[in-house]
PDB file of C-alpha atoms in Angstrom:
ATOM      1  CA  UNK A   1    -125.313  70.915 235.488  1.00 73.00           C
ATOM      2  CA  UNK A   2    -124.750  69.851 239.173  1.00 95.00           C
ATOM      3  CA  UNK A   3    -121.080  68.921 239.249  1.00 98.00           C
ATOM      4  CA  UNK A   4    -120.034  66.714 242.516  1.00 98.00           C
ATOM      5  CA  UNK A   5    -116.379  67.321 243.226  1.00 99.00           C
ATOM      6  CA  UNK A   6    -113.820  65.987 245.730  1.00 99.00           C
ATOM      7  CA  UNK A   7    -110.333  67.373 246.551  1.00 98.00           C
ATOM      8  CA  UNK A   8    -107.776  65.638 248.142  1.00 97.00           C
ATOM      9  CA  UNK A   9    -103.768  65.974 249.385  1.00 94.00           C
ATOM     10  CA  UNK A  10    -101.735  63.028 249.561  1.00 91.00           C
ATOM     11  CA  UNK A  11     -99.286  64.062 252.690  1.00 89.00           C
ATOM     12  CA  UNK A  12    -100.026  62.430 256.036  1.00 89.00           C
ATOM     13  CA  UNK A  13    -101.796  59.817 254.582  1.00 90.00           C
ATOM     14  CA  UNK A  14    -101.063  55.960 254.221  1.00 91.00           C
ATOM     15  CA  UNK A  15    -102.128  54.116 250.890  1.00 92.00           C
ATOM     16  CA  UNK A  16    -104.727  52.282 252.346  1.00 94.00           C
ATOM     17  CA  UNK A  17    -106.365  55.343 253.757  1.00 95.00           C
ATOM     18  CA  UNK A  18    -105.976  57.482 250.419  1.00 95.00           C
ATOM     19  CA  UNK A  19    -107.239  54.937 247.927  1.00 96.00           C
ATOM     20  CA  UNK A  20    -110.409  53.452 250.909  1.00 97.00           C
ATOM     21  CA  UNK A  21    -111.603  57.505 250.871  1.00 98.00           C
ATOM     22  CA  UNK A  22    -111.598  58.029 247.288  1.00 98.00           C
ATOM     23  CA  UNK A  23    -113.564  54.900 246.748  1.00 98.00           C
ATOM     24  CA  UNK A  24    -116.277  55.179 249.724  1.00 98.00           C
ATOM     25  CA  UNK A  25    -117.218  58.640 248.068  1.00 98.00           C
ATOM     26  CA  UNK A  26    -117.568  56.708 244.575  1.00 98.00           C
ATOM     27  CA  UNK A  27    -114.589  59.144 242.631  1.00 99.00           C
ATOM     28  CA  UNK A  28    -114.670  57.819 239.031  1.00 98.00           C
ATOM     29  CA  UNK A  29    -111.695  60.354 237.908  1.00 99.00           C
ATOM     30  CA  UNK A  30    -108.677  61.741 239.553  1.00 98.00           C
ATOM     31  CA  UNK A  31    -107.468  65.217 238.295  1.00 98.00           C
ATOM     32  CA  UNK A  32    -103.854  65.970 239.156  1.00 96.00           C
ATOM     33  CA  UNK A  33    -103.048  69.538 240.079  1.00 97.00           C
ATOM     34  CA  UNK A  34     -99.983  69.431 240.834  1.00 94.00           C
ATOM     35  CA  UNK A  35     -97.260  71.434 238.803  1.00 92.00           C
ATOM     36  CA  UNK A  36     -94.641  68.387 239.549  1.00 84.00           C
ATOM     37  CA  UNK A  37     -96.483  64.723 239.861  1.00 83.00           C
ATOM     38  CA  UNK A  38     -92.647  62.980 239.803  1.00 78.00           C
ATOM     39  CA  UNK A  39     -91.380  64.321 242.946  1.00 68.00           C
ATOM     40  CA  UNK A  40     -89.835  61.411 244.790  1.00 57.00           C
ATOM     41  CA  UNK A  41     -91.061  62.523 248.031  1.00 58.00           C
ATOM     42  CA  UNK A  42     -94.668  61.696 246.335  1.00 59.00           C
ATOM     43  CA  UNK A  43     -94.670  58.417 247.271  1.00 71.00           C
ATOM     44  CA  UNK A  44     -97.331  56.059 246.238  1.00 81.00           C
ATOM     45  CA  UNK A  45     -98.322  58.837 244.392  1.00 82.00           C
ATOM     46  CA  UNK A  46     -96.182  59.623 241.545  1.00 78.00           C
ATOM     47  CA  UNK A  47     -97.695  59.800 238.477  1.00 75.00           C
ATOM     48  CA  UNK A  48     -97.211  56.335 236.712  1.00 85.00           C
ATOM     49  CA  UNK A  49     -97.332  54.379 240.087  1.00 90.00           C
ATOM     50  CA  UNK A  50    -100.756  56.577 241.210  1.00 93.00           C
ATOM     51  CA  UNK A  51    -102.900  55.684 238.011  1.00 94.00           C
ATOM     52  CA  UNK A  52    -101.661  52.169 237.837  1.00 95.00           C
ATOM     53  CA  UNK A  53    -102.949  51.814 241.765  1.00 95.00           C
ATOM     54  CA  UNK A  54    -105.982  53.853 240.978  1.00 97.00           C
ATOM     55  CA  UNK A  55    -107.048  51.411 238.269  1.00 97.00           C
ATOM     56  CA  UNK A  56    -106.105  48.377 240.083  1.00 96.00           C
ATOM     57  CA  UNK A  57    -107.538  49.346 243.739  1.00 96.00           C
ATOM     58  CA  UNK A  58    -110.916  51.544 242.694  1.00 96.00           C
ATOM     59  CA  UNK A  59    -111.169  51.294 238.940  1.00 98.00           C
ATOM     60  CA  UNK A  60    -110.559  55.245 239.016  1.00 98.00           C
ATOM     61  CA  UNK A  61    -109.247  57.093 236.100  1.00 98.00           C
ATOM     62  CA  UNK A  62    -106.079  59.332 236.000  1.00 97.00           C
ATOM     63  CA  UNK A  63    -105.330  62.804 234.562  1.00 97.00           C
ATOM     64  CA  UNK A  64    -102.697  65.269 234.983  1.00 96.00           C
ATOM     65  CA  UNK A  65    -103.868  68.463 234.417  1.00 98.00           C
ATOM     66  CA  UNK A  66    -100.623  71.254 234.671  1.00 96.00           C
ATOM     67  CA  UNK A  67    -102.982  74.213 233.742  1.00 97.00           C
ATOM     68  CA  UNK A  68    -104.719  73.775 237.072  1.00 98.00           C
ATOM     69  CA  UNK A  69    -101.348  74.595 238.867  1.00 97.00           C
ATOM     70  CA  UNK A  70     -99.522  77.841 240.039  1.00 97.00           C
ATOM     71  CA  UNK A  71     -96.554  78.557 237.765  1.00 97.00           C
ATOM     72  CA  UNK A  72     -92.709  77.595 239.508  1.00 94.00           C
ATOM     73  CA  UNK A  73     -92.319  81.419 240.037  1.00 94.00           C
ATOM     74  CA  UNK A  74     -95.949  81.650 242.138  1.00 95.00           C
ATOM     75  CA  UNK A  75     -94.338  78.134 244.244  1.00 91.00           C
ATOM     76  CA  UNK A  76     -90.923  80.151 244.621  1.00 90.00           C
ATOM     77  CA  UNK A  77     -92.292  83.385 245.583  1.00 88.00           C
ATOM     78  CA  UNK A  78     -94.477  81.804 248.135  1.00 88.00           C
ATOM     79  CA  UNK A  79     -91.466  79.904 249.624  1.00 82.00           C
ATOM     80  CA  UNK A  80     -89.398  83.758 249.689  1.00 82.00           C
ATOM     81  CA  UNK A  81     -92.013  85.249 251.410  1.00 76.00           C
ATOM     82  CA  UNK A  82     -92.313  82.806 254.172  1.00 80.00           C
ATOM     83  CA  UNK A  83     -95.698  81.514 253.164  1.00 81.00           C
ATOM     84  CA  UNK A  84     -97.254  84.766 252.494  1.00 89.00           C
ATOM     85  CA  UNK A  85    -100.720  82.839 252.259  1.00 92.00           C
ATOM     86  CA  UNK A  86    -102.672  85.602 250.552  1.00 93.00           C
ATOM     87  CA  UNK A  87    -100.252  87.047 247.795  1.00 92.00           C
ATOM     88  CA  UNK A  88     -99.874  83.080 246.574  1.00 94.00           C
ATOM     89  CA  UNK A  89    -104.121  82.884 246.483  1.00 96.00           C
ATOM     90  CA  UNK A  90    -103.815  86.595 244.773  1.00 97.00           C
ATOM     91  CA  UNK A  91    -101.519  85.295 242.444  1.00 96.00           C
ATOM     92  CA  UNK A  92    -102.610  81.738 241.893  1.00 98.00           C
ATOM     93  CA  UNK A  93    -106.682  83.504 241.068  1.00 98.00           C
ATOM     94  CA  UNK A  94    -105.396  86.404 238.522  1.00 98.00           C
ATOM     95  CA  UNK A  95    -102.980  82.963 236.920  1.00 98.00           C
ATOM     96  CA  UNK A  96    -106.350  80.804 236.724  1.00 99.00           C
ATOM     97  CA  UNK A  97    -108.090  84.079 234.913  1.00 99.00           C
ATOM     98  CA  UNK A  98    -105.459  84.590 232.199  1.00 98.00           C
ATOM     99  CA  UNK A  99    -105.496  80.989 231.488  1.00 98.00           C
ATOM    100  CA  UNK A 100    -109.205  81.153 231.435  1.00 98.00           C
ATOM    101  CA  UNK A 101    -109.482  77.964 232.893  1.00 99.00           C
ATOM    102  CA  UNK A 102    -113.503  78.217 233.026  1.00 98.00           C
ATOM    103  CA  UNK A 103    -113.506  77.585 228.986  1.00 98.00           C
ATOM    104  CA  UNK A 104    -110.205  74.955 228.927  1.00 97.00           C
ATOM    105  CA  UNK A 105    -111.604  72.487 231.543  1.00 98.00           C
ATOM    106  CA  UNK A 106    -114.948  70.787 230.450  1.00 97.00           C
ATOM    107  CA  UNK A 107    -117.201  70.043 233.472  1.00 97.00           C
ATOM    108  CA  UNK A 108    -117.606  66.843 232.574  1.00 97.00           C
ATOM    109  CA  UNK A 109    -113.772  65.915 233.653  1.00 97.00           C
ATOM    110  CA  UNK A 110    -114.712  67.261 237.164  1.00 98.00           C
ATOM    111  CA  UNK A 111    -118.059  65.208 237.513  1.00 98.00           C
ATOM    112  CA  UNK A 112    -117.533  62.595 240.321  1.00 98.00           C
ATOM    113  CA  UNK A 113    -113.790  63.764 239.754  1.00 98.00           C
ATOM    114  CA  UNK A 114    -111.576  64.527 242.793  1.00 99.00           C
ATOM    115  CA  UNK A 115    -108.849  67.355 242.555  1.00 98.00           C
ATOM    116  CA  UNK A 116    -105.521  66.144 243.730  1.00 97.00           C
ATOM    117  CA  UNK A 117    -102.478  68.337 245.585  1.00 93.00           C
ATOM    118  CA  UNK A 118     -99.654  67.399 248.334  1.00 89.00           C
ATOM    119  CA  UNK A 119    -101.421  69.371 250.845  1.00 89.00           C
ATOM    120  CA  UNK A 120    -102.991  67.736 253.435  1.00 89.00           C
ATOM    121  CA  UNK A 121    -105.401  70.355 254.421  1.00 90.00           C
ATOM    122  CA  UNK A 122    -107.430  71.994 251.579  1.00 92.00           C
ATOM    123  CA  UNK A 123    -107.328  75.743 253.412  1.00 91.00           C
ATOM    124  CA  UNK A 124    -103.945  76.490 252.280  1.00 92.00           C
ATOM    125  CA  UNK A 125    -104.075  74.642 248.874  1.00 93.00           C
ATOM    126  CA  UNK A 126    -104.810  75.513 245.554  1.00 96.00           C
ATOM    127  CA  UNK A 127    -107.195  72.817 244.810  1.00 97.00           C
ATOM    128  CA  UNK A 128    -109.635  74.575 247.270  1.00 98.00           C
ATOM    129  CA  UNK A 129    -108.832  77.908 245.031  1.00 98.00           C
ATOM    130  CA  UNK A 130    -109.835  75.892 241.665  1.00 99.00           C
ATOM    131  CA  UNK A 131    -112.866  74.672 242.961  1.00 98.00           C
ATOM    132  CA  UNK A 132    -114.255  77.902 244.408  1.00 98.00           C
ATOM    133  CA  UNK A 133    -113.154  79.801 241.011  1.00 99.00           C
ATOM    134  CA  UNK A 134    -114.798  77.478 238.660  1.00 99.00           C
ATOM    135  CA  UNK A 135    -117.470  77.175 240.885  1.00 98.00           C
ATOM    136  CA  UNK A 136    -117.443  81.173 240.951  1.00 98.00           C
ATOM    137  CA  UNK A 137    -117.432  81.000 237.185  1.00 98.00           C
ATOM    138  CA  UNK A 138    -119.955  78.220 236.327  1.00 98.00           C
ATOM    139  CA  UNK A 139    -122.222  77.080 239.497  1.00 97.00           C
ATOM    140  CA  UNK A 140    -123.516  74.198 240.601  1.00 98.00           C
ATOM    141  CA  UNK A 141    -120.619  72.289 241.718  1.00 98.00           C
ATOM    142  CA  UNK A 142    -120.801  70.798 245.417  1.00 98.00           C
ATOM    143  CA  UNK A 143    -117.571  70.169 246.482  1.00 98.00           C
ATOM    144  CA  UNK A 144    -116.175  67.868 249.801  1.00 98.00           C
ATOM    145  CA  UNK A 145    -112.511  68.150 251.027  1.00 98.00           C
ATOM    146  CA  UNK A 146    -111.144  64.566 251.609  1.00 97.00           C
ATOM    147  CA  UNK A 147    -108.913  64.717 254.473  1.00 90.00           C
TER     148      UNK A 147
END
């Protein structure tokens, strides 16, 4: 199965561009990795405010999916260690093989789905890391970083 999948990160970005980018690349589902979608520095995107304007802007579906994020202690640890960029990818990989998040996560809720974090740029984000490990794990999925 050829999976199209999109990631995005909502810092640095106004409403109008967010929600216009998500709908000229035809996203039918939004998948919420982050560990904390209630932060008030979210923004538009918090989660009951996000899939209420994701309904009412694109007709785009919401899910919150807490499995696809690091634990508190990987977020902390990166934070003590000054953004130690590859112990939080070393950590955040061997956390997404214990879950086993290859048999958890159908591929039908990333299909036309778009993977959503804070970060604006997908290098130094761990929706880049769950796309390459699932696509490591099952194939075929094509993915494009919104930015």
């Amino acid at each position: 199965m050829e999976i199209k999948l999109f990631t995005i990160g909502f810092t640095q970005k106004p409403a109008r561009e967010f929600f216009t980018a998500l709908k000229e690349v035809g996203v039918k589902r939004v998948v919420d990795v982050r560990l904390n979608n209630n932060s008030q520095l979210a923004g538009f995107s918090k989660k009951e405010d996000l899939a209420y304007f994701l309904k009412e802007i694109g007709g785009i579906d919401y899910v919150h999916v807490p499995e696809l994020a690091p634990t508190q202690d990987i977020l902390d640890a990166y934070k003590k260690h000054k953004g130690d960029w590859n112990l939080y990818e070393r950590q955040f990989v061997e956390l997404m093989a214990r879950r086993e998040i290859e048999k958890t996560i159908k591929p039908e809720l990333l299909q036309q789905g778009c993977l959503l974090c804070s970060e604006h740029l997908p290098h130094h984000c761990h929706r880049r890391l769950v796309a390459e490990y699932l696509n490591a794990k099952w194939g075929g999925i094509e993915t494009k970083h919104l930015v």
